mmCIF file of C-alpha atoms in Angstrom:
data_model
loop_
_atom_site.group_PDB
_atom_site.id
_atom_site.type_symbol
_atom_site.label_atom_id
_atom_site.label_comp_id
_atom_site.label_asym_id
_atom_site.label_seq_id
_atom_site.Cartn_x
_atom_site.Cartn_y
_atom_site.Cartn_z
ATOM 1 C CA MET M 1 180.581 199.249 176.968
ATOM 2 C CA ALA M 2 183.737 200.137 178.834
ATOM 3 C CA SER M 3 187.090 199.490 177.172
ATOM 4 C CA GLU M 4 190.436 198.406 178.565
ATOM 5 C CA VAL M 5 191.576 202.032 178.430
ATOM 6 C CA ASP M 6 188.515 203.007 180.459
ATOM 7 C CA ALA M 7 189.378 200.490 183.169
ATOM 8 C CA ARG M 8 192.987 201.542 183.461
ATOM 9 C CA ASP M 9 192.145 205.245 183.356
ATOM 10 C CA THR M 10 189.457 205.029 186.037
ATOM 11 C CA LEU M 11 190.038 206.015 189.653
ATOM 12 C CA VAL M 12 187.770 204.278 192.153
ATOM 13 C CA LEU M 13 186.916 206.587 195.034
ATOM 14 C CA VAL M 14 186.148 204.244 197.939
ATOM 15 C CA THR M 15 183.868 206.096 200.360
ATOM 16 C CA ARG M 16 183.280 203.156 202.692
ATOM 17 C CA PRO M 17 184.512 204.082 206.200
ATOM 18 C CA ALA M 18 186.778 202.291 208.661
ATOM 19 C CA GLN M 19 188.674 199.047 208.161
ATOM 20 C CA ALA M 20 186.303 197.750 205.498
ATOM 21 C CA GLY M 21 187.008 200.760 203.276
ATOM 22 C CA GLU M 22 190.764 200.592 203.725
ATOM 23 C CA ARG M 23 190.758 196.862 203.031
ATOM 24 C CA LEU M 24 188.680 197.228 199.869
ATOM 25 C CA THR M 25 191.000 199.967 198.587
ATOM 26 C CA CYS M 26 194.005 197.686 199.072
ATOM 27 C CA GLU M 27 192.226 194.789 197.357
ATOM 28 C CA LEU M 28 191.417 196.944 194.332
ATOM 29 C CA ARG M 29 195.022 198.109 194.042
ATOM 30 C CA ALA M 30 196.262 194.529 194.356
ATOM 31 C CA ARG M 31 194.119 193.661 191.327
ATOM 32 C CA GLY M 32 195.617 196.501 189.316
ATOM 33 C CA GLN M 33 192.753 198.975 189.727
ATOM 34 C CA ARG M 34 193.669 202.518 190.752
ATOM 35 C CA ALA M 35 191.819 203.393 193.941
ATOM 36 C CA LEU M 36 191.790 206.119 196.573
ATOM 37 C CA TRP M 37 190.317 205.676 200.034
ATOM 38 C CA TRP M 38 188.063 208.673 200.660
ATOM 39 C CA PRO M 39 185.830 207.777 203.617
ATOM 40 C CA ALA M 40 182.530 209.600 203.734
ATOM 41 C CA PHE M 41 182.499 209.335 207.517
ATOM 42 C CA ASP M 42 184.731 208.867 210.514
ATOM 43 C CA LEU M 43 183.221 206.351 212.940
ATOM 44 C CA LEU M 44 183.550 207.288 216.604
ATOM 45 C CA ALA M 45 182.505 205.866 219.944
ATOM 46 C CA PRO M 46 179.262 207.245 221.417
ATOM 47 C CA GLU M 47 179.637 210.216 223.733
ATOM 48 C CA GLN M 48 177.272 208.830 226.379
ATOM 49 C CA LYS M 49 177.920 205.157 227.114
ATOM 50 C CA GLU M 50 175.973 204.543 230.316
ATOM 51 C CA PRO M 51 172.481 204.710 228.703
ATOM 52 C CA LEU M 52 173.649 202.150 226.144
ATOM 53 C CA LEU M 53 175.010 199.845 228.823
ATOM 54 C CA ALA M 54 171.703 200.159 230.671
ATOM 55 C CA THR M 55 169.907 198.868 227.584
ATOM 56 C CA LEU M 56 172.364 196.002 227.221
ATOM 57 C CA ARG M 57 171.760 194.968 230.838
ATOM 58 C CA HIS M 58 168.162 194.278 229.784
ATOM 59 C CA LEU M 59 169.086 192.534 226.536
ATOM 60 C CA ALA M 60 167.181 189.425 227.623
ATOM 61 C CA ASP M 61 163.941 191.445 227.440
ATOM 62 C CA PHE M 62 164.183 191.511 223.635
ATOM 63 C CA ASP M 63 163.110 188.642 221.402
ATOM 64 C CA LEU M 64 165.451 189.735 218.627
ATOM 65 C CA ALA M 65 168.533 191.938 218.213
ATOM 66 C CA ILE M 66 169.291 193.126 214.675
ATOM 67 C CA PHE M 67 172.800 194.199 213.687
ATOM 68 C CA VAL M 68 172.741 196.497 210.675
ATOM 69 C CA SER M 69 176.466 196.449 209.849
ATOM 70 C CA VAL M 70 179.839 194.983 210.703
ATOM 71 C CA GLN M 71 180.639 198.235 212.483
ATOM 72 C CA ALA M 72 177.561 197.832 214.677
ATOM 73 C CA VAL M 73 178.895 194.472 215.852
ATOM 74 C CA ARG M 74 182.415 195.791 216.449
ATOM 75 C CA SER M 75 181.165 198.833 218.333
ATOM 76 C CA LEU M 76 178.793 196.911 220.573
ATOM 77 C CA ALA M 77 181.518 194.397 221.381
ATOM 78 C CA ALA M 78 183.970 197.189 222.217
ATOM 79 C CA LEU M 79 181.366 198.915 224.367
ATOM 80 C CA ALA M 80 180.187 195.827 226.218
ATOM 81 C CA ALA M 81 183.404 193.877 226.786
ATOM 82 C CA PRO M 82 185.023 196.109 229.467
ATOM 83 C CA ALA M 83 181.825 196.105 231.506
ATOM 84 C CA ALA M 84 181.039 192.426 230.781
ATOM 85 C CA VAL M 85 177.544 193.450 229.662
ATOM 86 C CA PRO M 86 176.307 190.943 228.829
ATOM 87 C CA SER M 87 178.775 188.345 230.070
ATOM 88 C CA GLN M 88 176.968 185.857 227.814
ATOM 89 C CA TRP M 89 174.449 186.555 225.092
ATOM 90 C CA PRO M 90 170.997 185.696 226.526
ATOM 91 C CA SER M 91 169.667 182.435 225.129
ATOM 92 C CA GLN M 92 166.164 183.830 224.549
ATOM 93 C CA THR M 93 167.341 186.745 222.375
ATOM 94 C CA ALA M 94 167.789 185.742 218.751
ATOM 95 C CA ILE M 95 170.301 187.529 216.521
ATOM 96 C CA ALA M 96 169.665 188.825 213.004
ATOM 97 C CA ALA M 97 171.927 190.645 210.556
ATOM 98 C CA VAL M 98 171.574 192.344 207.188
ATOM 99 C CA GLY M 99 174.432 190.355 205.654
ATOM 100 C CA PRO M 100 176.377 187.122 206.188
ATOM 101 C CA GLY M 101 179.597 188.918 207.135
ATOM 102 C CA THR M 102 177.824 190.833 209.871
ATOM 103 C CA LEU M 103 176.237 187.677 211.252
ATOM 104 C CA ALA M 104 179.551 185.800 211.206
ATOM 105 C CA LEU M 105 181.275 188.618 213.078
ATOM 106 C CA ALA M 106 178.531 188.644 215.719
ATOM 107 C CA HIS M 107 179.125 184.940 216.289
ATOM 108 C CA SER M 108 182.853 185.606 216.573
ATOM 109 C CA LEU M 109 182.904 188.663 218.848
ATOM 110 C CA LEU M 110 179.895 188.280 221.137
ATOM 111 C CA PRO M 111 180.209 185.635 223.882
ATOM 112 C CA GLY M 112 177.509 183.000 223.553
ATOM 113 C CA ALA M 113 176.126 184.365 220.282
ATOM 114 C CA ARG M 114 176.861 181.141 218.403
ATOM 115 C CA CYS M 115 174.486 179.265 220.690
ATOM 116 C CA VAL M 116 171.334 181.310 220.032
ATOM 117 C CA ARG M 117 168.950 181.320 217.093
ATOM 118 C CA SER M 118 170.387 183.317 214.209
ATOM 119 C CA ILE M 119 168.520 184.874 211.296
ATOM 120 C CA GLY M 120 170.249 185.945 208.107
ATOM 121 C CA THR M 121 169.339 186.815 204.557
ATOM 122 C CA HIS M 122 168.740 183.982 202.091
ATOM 123 C CA ALA M 123 171.551 182.957 199.747
ATOM 124 C CA GLY M 124 170.975 184.666 196.417
ATOM 125 C CA GLY M 125 168.316 186.905 197.919
ATOM 126 C CA GLY M 126 170.542 189.914 198.392
ATOM 127 C CA THR M 127 171.537 191.736 201.541
ATOM 128 C CA GLY M 128 170.358 194.850 203.343
ATOM 129 C CA SER M 129 167.240 195.912 205.194
ATOM 130 C CA GLU M 130 164.801 194.823 202.490
ATOM 131 C CA ALA M 131 166.292 191.346 202.200
ATOM 132 C CA LEU M 132 166.226 190.829 205.964
ATOM 133 C CA TRP M 133 162.673 192.137 206.178
ATOM 134 C CA GLU M 134 161.561 189.553 203.606
ATOM 135 C CA VAL M 135 163.045 186.816 205.784
ATOM 136 C CA LEU M 136 161.414 188.154 208.948
ATOM 137 C CA ARG M 137 157.969 188.708 207.441
ATOM 138 C CA SER M 138 157.904 185.211 205.921
ATOM 139 C CA ALA M 139 158.491 183.580 209.320
ATOM 140 C CA PRO M 140 155.521 181.952 211.104
ATOM 141 C CA ALA M 141 155.540 184.751 213.689
ATOM 142 C CA LEU M 142 157.286 188.081 214.076
ATOM 143 C CA PRO M 143 159.192 188.887 217.280
ATOM 144 C CA ARG M 144 157.264 190.927 219.809
ATOM 145 C CA SER M 145 160.205 193.124 220.851
ATOM 146 C CA VAL M 146 163.184 194.074 218.683
ATOM 147 C CA LEU M 147 166.429 195.916 219.391
ATOM 148 C CA ILE M 148 168.119 197.460 216.340
ATOM 149 C CA VAL M 149 171.860 197.939 216.863
ATOM 150 C CA ARG M 150 173.084 200.731 214.573
ATOM 151 C CA ALA M 151 174.770 204.117 214.400
ATOM 152 C CA GLU M 152 173.071 207.021 216.156
ATOM 153 C CA THR M 153 170.933 207.463 213.031
ATOM 154 C CA GLY M 154 170.018 205.330 210.036
ATOM 155 C CA ARG M 155 168.076 202.181 209.082
ATOM 156 C CA GLU M 156 164.772 203.936 209.692
ATOM 157 C CA TRP M 157 163.064 201.904 206.967
ATOM 158 C CA LEU M 158 163.532 198.581 208.738
ATOM 159 C CA GLY M 159 162.319 199.932 212.053
ATOM 160 C CA GLU M 160 159.240 201.410 210.380
ATOM 161 C CA ARG M 161 158.315 198.088 208.757
ATOM 162 C CA LEU M 162 158.650 196.253 212.053
ATOM 163 C CA ARG M 163 156.529 198.806 213.914
ATOM 164 C CA GLU M 164 153.849 198.681 211.214
ATOM 165 C CA ALA M 165 153.748 194.909 211.698
ATOM 166 C CA GLY M 166 153.089 195.341 215.422
ATOM 167 C CA CYS M 167 156.583 194.864 216.851
ATOM 168 C CA GLN M 168 157.895 196.963 219.716
ATOM 169 C CA VAL M 169 161.125 198.436 218.376
ATOM 170 C CA GLU M 170 163.963 200.104 220.241
ATOM 171 C CA THR M 171 167.183 201.382 218.683
ATOM 172 C CA ILE M 172 170.622 201.650 220.214
ATOM 173 C CA GLY M 173 173.300 203.873 218.667
ATOM 174 C CA VAL M 174 176.616 202.192 219.422
ATOM 175 C CA TYR M 175 178.732 204.505 217.252
ATOM 176 C CA ARG M 176 178.665 207.979 215.753
ATOM 177 C CA ARG M 177 179.239 209.016 212.166
ATOM 178 C CA ILE M 178 180.766 212.405 211.447
ATOM 179 C CA VAL M 179 181.644 213.623 207.980
ATOM 180 C CA HIS M 180 185.311 212.905 207.282
ATOM 181 C CA VAL M 181 187.526 215.928 206.599
ATOM 182 C CA PRO M 182 189.878 214.886 203.770
ATOM 183 C CA SER M 183 193.555 215.532 204.314
ATOM 184 C CA SER M 184 195.599 217.775 202.047
ATOM 185 C CA GLU M 185 197.281 214.620 200.707
ATOM 186 C CA GLN M 186 193.930 213.071 199.805
ATOM 187 C CA ARG M 187 192.778 216.236 198.048
ATOM 188 C CA ALA M 188 196.070 216.540 196.159
ATOM 189 C CA ALA M 189 195.846 212.928 194.971
ATOM 190 C CA LEU M 190 192.289 213.454 193.771
ATOM 191 C CA ALA M 191 193.150 216.706 191.994
ATOM 192 C CA ALA M 192 196.079 215.023 190.233
ATOM 193 C CA CYS M 193 193.816 212.272 188.907
ATOM 194 C CA ARG M 194 191.252 214.776 187.660
ATOM 195 C CA SER M 195 193.850 216.960 185.942
ATOM 196 C CA GLY M 196 195.406 213.819 184.437
ATOM 197 C CA GLY M 197 192.184 213.014 182.609
ATOM 198 C CA GLU M 198 191.144 210.000 184.647
ATOM 199 C CA ARG M 199 187.508 209.052 185.008
ATOM 200 C CA ALA M 200 186.050 208.880 188.518
ATOM 201 C CA ALA M 201 184.075 205.920 189.826
ATOM 202 C CA SER M 202 182.634 206.748 193.245
ATOM 203 C CA LEU M 203 181.758 203.686 195.334
ATOM 204 C CA VAL M 204 178.998 204.694 197.761
ATOM 205 C CA THR M 205 177.781 202.247 200.404
ATOM 206 C CA SER M 206 175.058 204.238 202.188
ATOM 207 C CA SER M 207 172.424 206.813 201.284
ATOM 208 C CA GLU M 208 173.804 209.164 203.935
ATOM 209 C CA ALA M 209 177.203 209.131 202.217
ATOM 210 C CA VAL M 210 175.751 210.980 199.210
ATOM 211 C CA ALA M 211 175.111 214.098 201.291
ATOM 212 C CA ALA M 212 178.444 213.634 203.066
ATOM 213 C CA LEU M 213 180.272 213.774 199.723
ATOM 214 C CA ASP M 214 178.485 217.013 198.888
ATOM 215 C CA ARG M 215 179.725 218.522 202.141
ATOM 216 C CA GLN M 216 183.270 217.341 201.478
ATOM 217 C CA PHE M 217 183.282 219.030 198.068
ATOM 218 C CA ALA M 218 181.325 222.147 199.024
ATOM 219 C CA GLN M 219 184.422 224.300 198.415
ATOM 220 C CA ALA M 220 185.660 222.293 195.415
ATOM 221 C CA PRO M 221 183.066 222.678 192.640
ATOM 222 C CA ASP M 222 185.361 221.378 189.894
ATOM 223 C CA GLU M 223 186.021 218.103 191.713
ATOM 224 C CA LYS M 224 182.335 217.818 192.591
ATOM 225 C CA ALA M 225 181.357 218.184 188.925
ATOM 226 C CA TRP M 226 184.054 215.694 187.922
ATOM 227 C CA LEU M 227 182.610 213.064 190.255
ATOM 228 C CA ARG M 228 179.109 213.560 188.873
ATOM 229 C CA SER M 229 180.334 213.226 185.301
ATOM 230 C CA GLY M 230 181.891 209.831 186.071
ATOM 231 C CA LEU M 231 180.467 206.585 187.392
ATOM 232 C CA ALA M 232 178.688 206.060 190.686
ATOM 233 C CA LEU M 233 178.689 202.524 192.047
ATOM 234 C CA CYS M 234 176.412 201.452 194.874
ATOM 235 C CA SER M 235 175.142 198.330 196.575
ATOM 236 C CA HIS M 236 171.436 199.091 196.902
ATOM 237 C CA PRO M 237 168.541 200.611 194.900
ATOM 238 C CA ARG M 238 167.855 203.227 197.599
ATOM 239 C CA ILE M 239 171.448 204.446 197.355
ATOM 240 C CA ALA M 240 171.121 204.527 193.563
ATOM 241 C CA GLN M 241 168.007 206.661 193.914
ATOM 242 C CA ALA M 242 169.824 209.108 196.202
ATOM 243 C CA LEU M 243 172.763 209.337 193.782
ATOM 244 C CA ARG M 244 170.541 210.079 190.789
ATOM 245 C CA ALA M 245 168.638 212.691 192.781
ATOM 246 C CA ALA M 246 171.977 214.347 193.607
ATOM 247 C CA GLY M 247 172.915 214.602 189.931
ATOM 248 C CA TYR M 248 175.019 211.506 189.254
ATOM 249 C CA GLY M 249 174.192 210.405 185.724
ATOM 250 C CA ASP M 250 175.800 206.980 185.306
ATOM 251 C CA VAL M 251 174.784 204.920 188.343
ATOM 252 C CA ARG M 252 175.456 201.183 188.483
ATOM 253 C CA GLU M 253 174.617 198.712 191.226
ATOM 254 C CA CYS M 254 177.201 196.191 192.401
ATOM 255 C CA GLU M 255 178.420 194.529 195.568
ATOM 256 C CA ALA M 256 181.079 196.336 197.566
ATOM 257 C CA SER M 257 183.785 193.820 196.669
ATOM 258 C CA ALA M 258 186.899 194.259 194.539
ATOM 259 C CA SER M 259 185.804 191.779 191.872
ATOM 260 C CA ALA M 260 182.296 193.247 191.596
ATOM 261 C CA VAL M 261 183.579 196.823 191.397
ATOM 262 C CA ILE M 262 186.068 195.992 188.646
ATOM 263 C CA GLU M 263 183.416 194.086 186.702
ATOM 264 C CA ALA M 264 181.020 197.044 186.996
ATOM 265 C CA ILE M 265 183.665 199.379 185.587
ATOM 266 C CA ALA M 266 184.826 197.188 182.699
ATOM 267 C CA PRO M 267 183.804 194.032 180.826
ATOM 268 C CA ARG M 268 185.228 190.803 182.206
ATOM 269 C CA ARG M 269 187.757 190.463 179.433
ATOM 270 C CA ASP M 270 189.138 193.899 180.317
ATOM 271 C CA ALA M 271 188.963 193.354 184.074
ATOM 272 C CA GLU M 272 191.144 190.267 183.641
ATOM 273 C CA THR M 273 193.919 192.443 182.197
ATOM 274 C CA LEU M 274 194.196 194.347 185.492
ATOM 275 C CA SER M 275 196.642 191.872 186.966
ATOM 276 C CA ARG M 276 199.561 194.086 187.978
ATOM 277 C CA PRO M 277 199.119 195.836 191.340
ATOM 278 C CA ALA M 278 198.348 199.531 191.005
ATOM 279 C CA GLU M 279 200.499 202.068 192.796
ATOM 280 C CA ALA M 280 199.211 203.688 195.947
ATOM 281 C CA LEU M 281 197.962 207.249 195.596
#
């Protein structure tokens, strides 16, 4: 059982990319938890946009479009808006998402998306590919044609299940992920925490991020060992499996929210003591 000292002497390494990772880091600090934003990836626009726009021009040919992340929604909206493709979301193309935040953002950013059939995960049934698949497979009929909106790679499991069930599946990579190169300031902050005796708690939000962390610490074996000797927090069993296979010993599952992360690190009575905002690293 973690103690109050454990909570206050733990550095949360937030590997979630983009705005969501920065926001979570700030929320943790506001609750008194020391945190360092260390994105596993930088998210970039696709190099070739015209093939993607060509697919979007035929969006009405799909029975269902699945958004696998908030970033997938943001990237498609940024890609489509200047070309007005589509000017309105086609009424015959339903929208599905792996989490409620992703679905809400699709309704907000995509013209006409609020007016079409939407499919989300059940309350209390979890989020992610598995949870969405359970919803889809329990429906009276599966869609005949599905478009999965994602990064250039990833979410293979969901596509495989749909194909096995007889669906025609196409993927569209609306953003690229490249391994983030930490700045000298980020590395110095991390080294200071390690030398100061703090425990690491790495928050990992994708299976691919496990390998990305290894690449980031390829030339820093001491920091790499320090991370593995600490906690690893993740939001899904498949990520937990990847972390254990990579040598992380203490792996705990939790949502990628400030309250859930703090509760995973320390008992509730200790988490409640983290009321004073932590200083930025």
